Coordinates of C-alpha atoms in Angstrom, one line a residue:
M5 CA 21.4 -31.4 32.4
A6 CA 22.3 -30.0 29.0
P7 CA 24.4 -33.1 27.9
L8 CA 21.6 -35.4 29.2
G9 CA 19.0 -33.5 27.2
L10 CA 21.1 -33.6 24.1
I11 CA 21.5 -37.4 24.5
M12 CA 17.8 -37.8 24.9
F13 CA 17.1 -35.7 21.9
S14 CA 19.5 -37.7 19.7
S15 CA 18.0 -40.9 21.0
V16 CA 14.5 -39.8 19.9
L17 CA 15.8 -38.9 16.4
L18 CA 17.7 -42.2 16.0
A19 CA 14.7 -44.1 17.2
G20 CA 12.5 -42.5 14.6
V21 CA 15.0 -43.2 11.9
W22 CA 15.3 -46.8 13.0
A23 CA 11.5 -47.2 13.1
A24 CA 11.2 -45.8 9.7
G25 CA 13.6 -48.3 8.4
P26 CA 16.2 -47.9 5.7
K27 CA 13.6 -47.3 3.0
T28 CA 13.2 -44.0 1.2
L29 CA 10.1 -42.1 2.4
K30 CA 7.4 -41.5 -0.1
V31 CA 6.2 -37.9 0.3
T32 CA 2.9 -36.7 -1.2
T33 CA 2.3 -33.0 -1.8
I34 CA 0.0 -30.7 -3.8
M35 CA 0.9 -28.0 -6.3
E36 CA 0.1 -24.7 -4.7
E37 CA 2.1 -21.5 -4.7
P38 CA 4.4 -21.0 -2.8
Y39 CA 4.4 -24.3 -1.0
A40 CA 5.2 -26.4 -4.1
I41 CA 5.6 -25.1 -7.6
S42 CA 7.1 -26.5 -10.7
K43 CA 10.5 -25.4 -11.9
G44 CA 11.3 -27.5 -15.0
S45 CA 11.3 -31.1 -14.0
E46 CA 11.7 -30.3 -10.3
L47 CA 9.7 -28.8 -7.5
E48 CA 10.5 -25.8 -5.3
G49 CA 8.7 -23.9 -2.7
F50 CA 8.2 -23.5 1.1
C51 CA 7.2 -27.1 1.7
I52 CA 10.0 -28.4 -0.5
D53 CA 12.6 -26.3 1.5
L54 CA 10.9 -27.4 4.7
L55 CA 11.2 -31.1 3.7
S56 CA 14.8 -30.6 2.7
A57 CA 15.7 -29.0 6.1
L58 CA 13.9 -31.7 8.0
S59 CA 15.7 -34.5 6.0
K60 CA 19.0 -33.0 6.8
K61 CA 18.2 -32.6 10.5
L62 CA 16.6 -36.1 10.8
S63 CA 18.8 -37.9 8.3
F64 CA 16.3 -39.5 6.0
Q65 CA 15.9 -39.8 2.2
Y66 CA 12.7 -39.1 0.3
N67 CA 10.9 -39.1 -3.0
I68 CA 8.2 -36.5 -3.8
Q69 CA 5.0 -37.4 -5.6
L70 CA 2.1 -35.1 -6.4
V71 CA -1.3 -36.1 -5.1
K72 CA -3.3 -37.8 -7.9
D73 CA -6.7 -36.1 -7.5
F74 CA -5.3 -32.7 -6.6
R75 CA -7.2 -32.6 -3.3
Y76 CA -6.1 -32.0 0.2
G77 CA -8.3 -34.6 1.8
A78 CA -12.0 -34.8 2.7
M79 CA -14.3 -37.6 3.7
D80 CA -17.3 -38.4 1.5
D81 CA -20.7 -39.8 2.6
R82 CA -19.3 -43.3 2.4
G83 CA -16.5 -42.6 4.8
Q84 CA -13.8 -42.7 2.1
W85 CA -11.0 -40.1 2.2
S86 CA -9.8 -38.2 -0.9
G87 CA -6.6 -36.3 -1.6
M88 CA -3.4 -36.6 0.4
I89 CA -5.2 -37.9 3.5
G90 CA -6.6 -40.8 1.4
E91 CA -3.2 -41.7 0.0
L92 CA -1.8 -41.9 3.6
I93 CA -4.6 -44.1 4.7
R94 CA -4.2 -46.4 1.7
G95 CA -0.5 -46.7 2.3
E96 CA 0.4 -44.9 -1.0
A97 CA 2.6 -42.4 0.9
D98 CA 4.5 -42.3 4.1
I99 CA 4.0 -38.6 4.9
A100 CA 2.2 -35.6 3.4
V101 CA 4.1 -32.3 3.4
A102 CA 1.7 -29.6 2.4
P103 CA -0.4 -26.8 3.8
L104 CA -2.6 -29.3 5.5
T105 CA -4.9 -27.8 8.1
V106 CA -5.2 -29.6 11.4
T107 CA -8.9 -30.6 12.0
A108 CA -10.6 -33.0 14.3
K109 CA -11.7 -35.3 11.5
R110 CA -8.2 -35.5 10.0
E111 CA -6.7 -36.1 13.5
M112 CA -8.9 -39.1 13.7
A113 CA -7.9 -40.5 10.3
V114 CA -4.1 -39.7 10.4
D115 CA -1.4 -38.5 12.8
M116 CA -0.3 -34.9 12.5
S117 CA 2.8 -33.1 13.6
K118 CA 3.3 -29.9 15.5
P119 CA 2.2 -27.0 13.2
F120 CA 4.9 -25.4 11.1
M121 CA 2.7 -22.4 10.4
Q122 CA -0.2 -20.7 12.0
T123 CA -3.1 -19.4 10.0
G124 CA -6.8 -18.6 10.0
L125 CA -9.7 -17.8 7.7
S126 CA -10.1 -14.5 5.9
F127 CA -11.1 -13.3 2.5
I128 CA -9.6 -11.2 -0.4
L129 CA -11.3 -9.1 -3.0
R130 CA -10.3 -6.3 -5.4
K131 CA -9.2 -3.0 -3.8
D132 CA -11.5 -1.0 -5.9
L133 CA -14.5 -2.8 -4.4
L134 CA -13.7 -1.5 -0.9
S135 CA -14.0 1.9 0.6
E136 CA -12.4 3.3 3.7
D137 CA -14.4 4.9 6.4
S138 CA -14.8 8.6 5.6
Q139 CA -12.9 10.9 7.9
F140 CA -13.3 14.5 8.7
L141 CA -10.1 15.5 7.0
S142 CA -10.3 13.1 4.1
L143 CA -10.4 16.0 1.6
F144 CA -6.8 16.9 2.5
K145 CA -5.6 13.4 1.6
L146 CA -6.1 14.2 -2.1
F147 CA -2.7 15.8 -2.0
S148 CA 0.3 14.3 -0.3
T149 CA 2.1 16.0 2.5
D150 CA 5.0 17.2 0.4
M151 CA 2.5 18.5 -2.1
W152 CA 0.7 20.7 0.5
I153 CA 4.1 21.9 1.8
G154 CA 5.1 22.8 -1.8
V155 CA 1.8 24.8 -2.3
L156 CA 2.4 26.6 1.0
V157 CA 6.0 27.5 0.1
A158 CA 4.9 28.6 -3.3
Y159 CA 2.2 30.8 -1.8
L160 CA 4.6 32.5 0.7
L161 CA 7.3 33.0 -1.9
T162 CA 4.9 34.5 -4.5
S163 CA 3.4 36.9 -1.9
V164 CA 6.8 38.1 -0.8
C165 CA 8.0 38.5 -4.4
I166 CA 4.9 40.6 -5.2
F167 CA 5.7 42.7 -2.2
L168 CA 9.3 43.2 -3.2
V169 CA 8.5 44.0 -6.8
A170 CA 5.9 46.5 -5.8
R171 CA 8.6 48.3 -3.8
I172 CA 11.5 47.9 -6.2
S173 CA 9.8 48.8 -9.5
P174 CA 9.4 52.5 -10.1
C175 CA 6.4 51.6 -12.3
E176 CA 4.6 50.4 -9.2
W177 CA 5.9 53.1 -6.8
E178 CA 7.1 56.1 -8.8
Q179 CA 7.5 58.6 -6.0
P180 CA 8.1 56.9 -2.7
E181 CA 8.7 60.2 -0.9
K182 CA 5.2 61.4 -1.8
E183 CA 3.1 58.3 -2.4
Q184 CA 1.9 55.5 -0.2
N185 CA 2.6 52.0 -1.5
S186 CA -0.6 50.1 -2.0
F187 CA 1.1 46.7 -2.0
T188 CA 1.8 46.3 1.7
L189 CA 3.0 42.9 2.9
S190 CA -0.5 42.0 4.2
H191 CA -2.2 43.1 1.0
S192 CA 0.4 41.0 -1.0
F193 CA -0.7 37.9 0.9
W194 CA -4.3 38.7 0.5
Y195 CA -3.9 39.4 -3.3
T196 CA -2.2 36.0 -3.7
V197 CA -5.0 34.2 -1.9
G198 CA -7.6 36.0 -4.0
A199 CA -5.8 34.9 -7.2
L200 CA -5.6 31.3 -5.9
T201 CA -9.3 31.2 -5.3
L202 CA -10.0 32.8 -8.7
Q203 CA -11.3 36.0 -7.0
G204 CA -10.1 39.5 -7.7
A205 CA -8.4 41.5 -4.9
G206 CA -7.4 44.9 -6.3
P207 CA -5.5 47.0 -6.8
H208 CA -3.6 45.1 -9.5
P209 CA 0.0 45.5 -10.4
R210 CA 0.7 48.2 -13.0
G211 CA 4.3 47.4 -13.9
L212 CA 5.6 44.7 -16.2
S213 CA 7.5 42.9 -13.4
G214 CA 4.4 42.7 -11.2
R215 CA 2.2 41.5 -14.1
V216 CA 4.7 38.8 -15.0
I217 CA 4.6 37.4 -11.4
T218 CA 0.8 37.6 -11.1
A219 CA 0.3 36.0 -14.6
I220 CA 2.6 33.1 -13.6
W221 CA 0.8 32.7 -10.3
W222 CA -2.6 32.7 -12.0
L223 CA -1.4 29.9 -14.4
F224 CA 0.0 28.0 -11.4
S225 CA -3.3 28.4 -9.6
L226 CA -5.3 27.1 -12.6
V227 CA -3.2 24.0 -12.9
L228 CA -3.2 23.4 -9.2
L229 CA -7.0 23.7 -8.9
A230 CA -7.6 21.6 -12.0
S231 CA -5.5 18.8 -10.5
F232 CA -7.3 19.1 -7.1
F233 CA -10.8 19.0 -8.6
A234 CA -9.8 16.1 -10.9
S235 CA -8.6 14.1 -7.8
L236 CA -11.8 15.2 -5.9
S237 CA -14.0 14.0 -8.8
S238 CA -12.2 10.6 -8.9
W239 CA -12.4 10.2 -5.1
L240 CA -16.2 11.1 -5.0
H241 CA -16.9 8.7 -7.9
S242 CA -15.0 5.8 -6.2
E243 CA -16.7 6.5 -2.9
S244 CA -20.2 6.2 -4.5
Q245 CA -19.3 2.8 -6.0
Q246 CA -17.4 1.1 -3.2
L247 CA -18.6 -0.9 -0.2
S248 CA -17.3 -1.0 3.3
I249 CA -16.6 -4.7 3.8
K250 CA -14.1 -5.4 6.7
S251 CA -15.6 -8.6 8.3
F252 CA -17.4 -11.8 7.5
E253 CA -20.6 -10.2 8.9
D254 CA -20.3 -7.3 6.3
L255 CA -19.7 -9.9 3.6
A256 CA -22.8 -11.9 4.6
N257 CA -25.1 -8.9 4.9
Q258 CA -24.5 -7.7 1.3
N259 CA -25.6 -9.1 -2.0
L260 CA -23.5 -7.2 -4.6
I261 CA -20.3 -9.3 -4.2
E262 CA -20.3 -13.1 -4.7
Y263 CA -18.1 -15.1 -2.4
G264 CA -16.9 -18.7 -2.0
T265 CA -14.1 -21.0 -0.9
I266 CA -12.4 -24.2 -2.1
K267 CA -14.9 -27.1 -2.5
D268 CA -14.5 -29.9 0.1
S269 CA -11.8 -28.0 1.9
S270 CA -11.3 -27.5 5.7
S271 CA -12.5 -23.9 5.1
M272 CA -15.8 -25.1 3.8
S273 CA -16.1 -27.5 6.7
F274 CA -15.5 -24.7 9.2
F275 CA -18.5 -22.8 7.9
K276 CA -20.6 -25.9 7.5
N277 CA -20.1 -27.1 11.1
S278 CA -20.1 -23.7 12.8
I279 CA -22.8 -22.7 15.2
N280 CA -22.2 -19.0 14.5
P281 CA -25.3 -17.6 12.7
T282 CA -23.1 -15.5 10.4
H283 CA -20.9 -18.4 9.5
R284 CA -23.9 -20.6 8.8
Q285 CA -25.4 -17.9 6.6
I286 CA -22.2 -17.8 4.6
Y287 CA -22.2 -21.6 4.1
E288 CA -25.8 -21.7 3.1
H289 CA -25.2 -18.9 0.5
M290 CA -22.2 -20.7 -0.9
H291 CA -24.0 -24.0 -1.1
K292 CA -27.1 -22.5 -2.7
A293 CA -25.1 -20.4 -5.2
Q294 CA -22.5 -23.1 -5.8
S295 CA -19.9 -20.3 -5.7
Y296 CA -17.0 -22.7 -4.9
S297 CA -13.6 -22.8 -6.4
M298 CA -11.8 -26.0 -7.2
N299 CA -8.4 -24.6 -5.9
A300 CA -6.8 -21.5 -4.6
D301 CA -5.6 -20.3 -8.1
E302 CA -9.1 -20.4 -9.4
G303 CA -10.3 -18.4 -6.4
F304 CA -7.6 -15.8 -7.0
R305 CA -8.6 -15.5 -10.7
K306 CA -12.2 -15.0 -9.7
A307 CA -11.3 -12.3 -7.2
L308 CA -9.1 -10.6 -9.8
K309 CA -11.9 -10.5 -12.4
G310 CA -14.4 -8.5 -10.3
N311 CA -17.3 -9.0 -7.9
Y312 CA -16.0 -12.0 -6.0
A313 CA -14.5 -12.5 -2.6
F314 CA -12.4 -15.6 -2.1
I315 CA -12.4 -17.1 1.4
G316 CA -9.3 -19.1 2.3
E317 CA -6.4 -19.5 4.7
S318 CA -4.9 -16.1 5.6
V319 CA -1.3 -17.1 4.8
S320 CA -2.3 -18.1 1.3
L321 CA -4.3 -14.9 0.9
D322 CA -1.3 -12.9 2.0
L323 CA 0.7 -14.4 -0.8
A324 CA -2.0 -13.5 -3.3
V325 CA -2.0 -9.9 -2.0
A326 CA 1.8 -9.9 -2.3
R327 CA 1.6 -11.1 -5.9
Y328 CA -1.4 -9.2 -7.2
C329 CA -1.3 -5.6 -6.1
N330 CA -4.9 -4.8 -6.8
L331 CA -6.1 -7.4 -4.3
T332 CA -6.5 -6.7 -0.6
R333 CA -7.2 -9.0 2.4
A334 CA -9.9 -8.2 5.0
P335 CA -8.5 -7.4 8.4
E336 CA -10.7 -10.0 10.2
I337 CA -9.2 -13.5 10.8
I338 CA -11.3 -16.2 12.3
G339 CA -10.9 -19.9 13.1
M340 CA -7.2 -19.8 14.0
R341 CA -5.5 -23.2 13.1
G342 CA -2.2 -24.6 12.0
Y343 CA -0.6 -26.3 9.0
S344 CA 1.0 -29.6 9.9
I345 CA 2.8 -32.6 8.3
A346 CA 0.6 -35.8 8.2
A347 CA 1.5 -39.5 8.5
P348 CA -0.5 -42.7 8.8
L349 CA -2.0 -43.5 12.2
G350 CA 0.7 -44.9 14.6
S351 CA 3.6 -43.7 12.5
A352 CA 6.8 -43.3 14.5
L353 CA 7.8 -40.4 12.2
I354 CA 5.4 -37.9 13.7
K355 CA 7.2 -37.4 17.0
N356 CA 10.6 -36.8 15.3
L357 CA 9.0 -34.5 12.7
S358 CA 7.4 -32.5 15.5
V359 CA 10.8 -32.1 17.3
G360 CA 12.4 -31.2 14.0
I361 CA 9.8 -28.5 13.3
L362 CA 10.2 -27.0 16.8
S363 CA 14.0 -27.0 16.3
L364 CA 13.7 -25.1 13.0
S365 CA 11.3 -22.7 14.6
E366 CA 13.6 -22.0 17.5
S367 CA 16.6 -21.4 15.2
G368 CA 14.6 -18.9 13.0
E369 CA 14.8 -21.0 9.9
L370 CA 11.0 -21.2 9.5
D371 CA 10.8 -17.4 9.7
Y372 CA 13.5 -17.2 7.0
L373 CA 11.6 -19.5 4.7
H374 CA 8.4 -17.5 5.2
S375 CA 10.1 -14.2 4.3
K376 CA 11.7 -15.9 1.3
W377 CA 8.5 -17.2 -0.2
W378 CA 6.1 -14.4 0.9
A379 CA 8.2 -11.5 -0.4
S380 CA 5.9 -8.8 -1.8
S381 CA 6.4 -7.3 -5.3
C382 CA 3.9 -4.5 -4.7
V383 CA 4.9 -0.9 -4.0
A384 CA 1.5 0.7 -3.4
R385 CA -0.6 -0.9 -0.6
D386 CA -3.5 1.5 -0.6
G387 CA -6.7 0.5 -2.4
K388 CA -7.4 4.1 -3.4
S389 CA -5.5 6.1 -5.9
A390 CA -2.4 7.5 -4.4
P391 CA -2.4 11.2 -3.3
L392 CA -1.0 13.6 -5.8
K393 CA 2.7 14.2 -5.1
A394 CA 4.7 17.4 -5.7
S395 CA 6.9 15.4 -8.1
S396 CA 3.9 14.9 -10.4
L397 CA 3.6 18.7 -10.9
K398 CA 7.3 19.6 -10.6
G399 CA 7.1 21.3 -14.0
I400 CA 4.5 23.9 -12.9
F401 CA 6.6 24.5 -9.7
L402 CA 9.7 25.1 -11.8
F403 CA 7.7 27.4 -14.1
L404 CA 6.5 29.4 -11.1
A405 CA 10.1 29.7 -9.7
L406 CA 11.3 31.0 -13.1
G407 CA 8.4 33.4 -13.3
L408 CA 9.2 34.8 -9.8
S409 CA 12.9 35.2 -10.7
L410 CA 12.0 36.9 -14.0
G411 CA 9.7 39.3 -12.2
L412 CA 12.3 40.3 -9.7
L413 CA 14.9 40.7 -12.4
I414 CA 12.6 43.0 -14.4
A415 CA 11.8 45.1 -11.3
L416 CA 15.6 45.5 -10.6
M417 CA 16.1 46.4 -14.3
E418 CA 13.3 49.0 -14.1
L419 CA 14.9 50.6 -11.0
A420 CA 18.3 50.4 -12.5
T421 CA 17.1 52.2 -15.6
K422 CA 15.6 55.0 -13.5
S423 CA 18.7 55.2 -11.3
R424 CA 20.9 55.5 -14.3
S425 CA 18.7 58.3 -15.7
V426 CA 18.8 60.2 -12.3
A427 CA 22.5 59.6 -12.0
K428 CA 23.1 61.0 -15.4
S429 CA 21.1 64.1 -14.8
Q430 CA 22.6 64.7 -11.3
Q431 CA 26.1 63.6 -12.4
K432 CA 26.4 60.9 -9.7
S433 CA 27.4 57.3 -9.9
C434 CA 24.7 54.9 -10.8
C435 CA 25.5 52.7 -7.8
S436 CA 25.1 55.4 -5.2
V437 CA 21.7 56.5 -6.7
L438 CA 20.5 52.9 -6.9
S439 CA 21.6 52.3 -3.3
A440 CA 19.8 55.5 -2.1
E441 CA 16.6 54.4 -4.0
L442 CA 16.6 51.0 -2.4
S443 CA 17.2 52.5 1.0
Q444 CA 14.3 54.9 0.6
R445 CA 12.0 52.2 -0.7
F446 CA 12.7 49.7 2.1
R447 CA 13.9 51.9 5.0
G448 CA 12.2 55.2 4.4
G449 CA 15.5 57.1 3.6
D450 CA 15.5 60.4 1.7
V451 CA 17.0 60.8 -1.8
T452 CA 18.8 64.2 -1.6
S453 CA 19.3 65.9 -4.9
A454 CA 22.4 67.9 -5.8
E455 CA 20.4 71.1 -5.9
E456 CA 19.1 70.6 -2.3
K457 CA 22.7 70.1 -1.1
S458 CA 23.9 73.3 -2.8
K459 CA 21.0 75.3 -1.3
A460 CA 21.9 73.9 2.1

């Protein structure tokens, strides 16, 4: 069966080529990114690559010409077709290779192949015009996850360092055998929280080492809180000025943002002929306000400028979002349809072109072309300002780490100075006295003097 199918497939292709004759096909297209764009004196784009792949598969030659009136094709009141559809009907072109939407009226005027791309209607607008639905924990999104982890680690390390310094420094705990240390581990954690919230939680450190650590932590807390409240202010300000527009119904029920689509396009015809009340409301508004665009590029420019939502084919809008990072596409897609190649009624080319398109789809070549021409240049996809990351405040984190290290070093130097003085008076080695001091301060050991040993 496989050889028979291959023979039949080849026969179909050969029949189409024979029917087309030896002449070179005249191909009409329209300048629209990324389907056909100018590169010097030549054209490139998705449709140009698609045409090249089909010509290799079906073995035909072609010449490309741009449509004279820069239109896709619509029928006027006199029944005359404009754009590429009109050129096919008048015999000025053999095929039209462009993002031509399959509609009932066009199917009656020309023959159309199997779709080479599926699309639908949606709209784009500036990201700063949209707001996300408020969530219970939205406040925590002001900082990124790594930022919150960094703050938690900084809090724990600072609390532990205050606890260690309070035990090591003789200025904080002069007589461990007689005095109770006020800076327990729980109090150290509480003291650090109090400083973070700009509230006092005495007693305060008395020694230089403890004061260095607390002063650095206070400065860290001020910078951290200032950054948080700055992000909070920006977030609240943007929330008050943004709208929640996620569907065509939301778009139709507001009057702050203007909207429109390409004049005399299939998108406009969809809303004009729809029986959906929301869609009819959208068409009536566009018709009354005359908020149309002559082409997609003009619609993109209007959307970039401000209060304008451009309605168009979702695949074209996805390209605009990939190129212009401050635009976003609404999640709703309506009126699913396809892009096809068109030819005059009765053309023998359509059958072969459809088979060629299906073959390219099955081999993955259409997916490759889509990924090639729809590659995004944007890094950030979120309409809101990005959460503050730890890398943005790495300087203050480094400053805190240096302060903690300096505080511990000063505490050890204070204890070493006392141990050296005791060792000199008791004629012992400084290391043994220092070891005994640390043992007593952390394990409750006794420091036995030379006099006590002699009395024993």
